[in-house]
Short mmCIF file of C-alpha atoms in Angstrom, two decimals:
data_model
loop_
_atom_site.label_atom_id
_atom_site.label_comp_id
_atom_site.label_asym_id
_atom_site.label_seq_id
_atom_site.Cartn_x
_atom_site.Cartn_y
_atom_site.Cartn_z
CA UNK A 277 79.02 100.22 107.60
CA UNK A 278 78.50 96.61 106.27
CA UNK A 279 75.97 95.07 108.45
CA UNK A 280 78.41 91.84 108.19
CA UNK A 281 81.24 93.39 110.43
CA UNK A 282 78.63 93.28 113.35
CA UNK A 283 77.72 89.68 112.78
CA UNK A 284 79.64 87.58 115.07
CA UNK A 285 80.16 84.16 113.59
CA UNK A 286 81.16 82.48 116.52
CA UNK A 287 78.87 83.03 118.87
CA UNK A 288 76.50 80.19 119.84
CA UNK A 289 73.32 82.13 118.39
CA UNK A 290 74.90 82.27 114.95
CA UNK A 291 75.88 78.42 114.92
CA UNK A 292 72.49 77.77 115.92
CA UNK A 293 71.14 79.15 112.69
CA UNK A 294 69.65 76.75 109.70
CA UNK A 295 71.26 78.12 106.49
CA UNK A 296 67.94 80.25 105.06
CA UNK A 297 68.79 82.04 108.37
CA UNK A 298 72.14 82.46 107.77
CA UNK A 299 71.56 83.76 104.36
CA UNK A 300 69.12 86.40 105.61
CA UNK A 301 72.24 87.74 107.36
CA UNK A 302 73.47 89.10 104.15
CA UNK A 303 71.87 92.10 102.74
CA UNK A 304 68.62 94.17 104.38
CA UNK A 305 67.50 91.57 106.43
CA UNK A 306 70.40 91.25 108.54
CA UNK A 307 69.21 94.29 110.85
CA UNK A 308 66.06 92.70 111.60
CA UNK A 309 68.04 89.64 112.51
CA UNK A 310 70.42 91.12 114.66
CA UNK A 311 67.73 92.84 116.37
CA UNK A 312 65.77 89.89 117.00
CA UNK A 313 68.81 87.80 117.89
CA UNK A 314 71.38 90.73 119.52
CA UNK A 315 73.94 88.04 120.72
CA UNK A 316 74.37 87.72 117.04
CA UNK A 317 76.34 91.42 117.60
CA UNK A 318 80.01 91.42 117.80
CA UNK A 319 80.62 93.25 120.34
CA UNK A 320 82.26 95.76 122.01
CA UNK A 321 80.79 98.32 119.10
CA UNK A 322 82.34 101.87 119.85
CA UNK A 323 81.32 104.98 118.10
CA UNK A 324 83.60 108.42 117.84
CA UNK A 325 83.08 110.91 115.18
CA UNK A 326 81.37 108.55 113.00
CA UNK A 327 83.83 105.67 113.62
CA UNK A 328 82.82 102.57 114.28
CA UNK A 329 85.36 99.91 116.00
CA UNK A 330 83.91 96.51 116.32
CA UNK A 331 84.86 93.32 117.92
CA UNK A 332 87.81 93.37 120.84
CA UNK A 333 91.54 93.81 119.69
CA UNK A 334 93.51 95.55 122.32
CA UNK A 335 95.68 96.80 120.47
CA UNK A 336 92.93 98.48 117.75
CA UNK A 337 91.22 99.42 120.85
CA UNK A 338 94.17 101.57 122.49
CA UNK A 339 94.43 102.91 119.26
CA UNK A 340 91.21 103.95 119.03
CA UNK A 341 91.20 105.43 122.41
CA UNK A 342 94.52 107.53 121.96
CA UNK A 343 93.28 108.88 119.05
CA UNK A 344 89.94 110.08 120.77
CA UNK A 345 92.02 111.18 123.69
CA UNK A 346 94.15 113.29 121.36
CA UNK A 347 91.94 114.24 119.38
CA UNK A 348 89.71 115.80 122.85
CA UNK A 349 93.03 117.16 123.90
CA UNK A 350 93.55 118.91 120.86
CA UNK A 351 89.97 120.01 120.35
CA UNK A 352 89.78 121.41 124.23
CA UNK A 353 93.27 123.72 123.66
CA UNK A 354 91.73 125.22 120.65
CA UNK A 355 88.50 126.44 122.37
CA UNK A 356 90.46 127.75 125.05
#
């Protein structure tokens, strides 16, 4: 995943930044950045099945938790 998808750009932190800081954001450096400045983290970050959903929509985020529910469901009646 592109480290900018985790950067939240409105957050206080991130407006806070000079620019050289900013620019570190893109590229290598940006996951020593957000680990030395985690409210730079868009957040809520869930993981299923090696998929990411970042940020808060509600609707991408009932998606995202029907499909895991099915998916279980699914999964669970197969094993049985």
């Amino acid at each position: 995943m592109a480290q900018d998808r985790l950067i939240n750009r409105r957050s206080t932190t991130y407006k806070q930044l000079d620019d050289s800081q900013r620019a570190a954001l893109d590229g290598d450096a940006a996951v020593s950045a957000l680990r030395q400045h985690p409210t730079l983290i868009k957040r809520p970050v869930l993981e299923w099945q090696h998929i990411l959903l970042v940020g808060f929509s509600e609707q991408n985020t009932r998606r995202f938790l029907m499909f895991e529910s099915m998916f279980e469901w699914i999964f669970e009646e197969e094993n049985e």
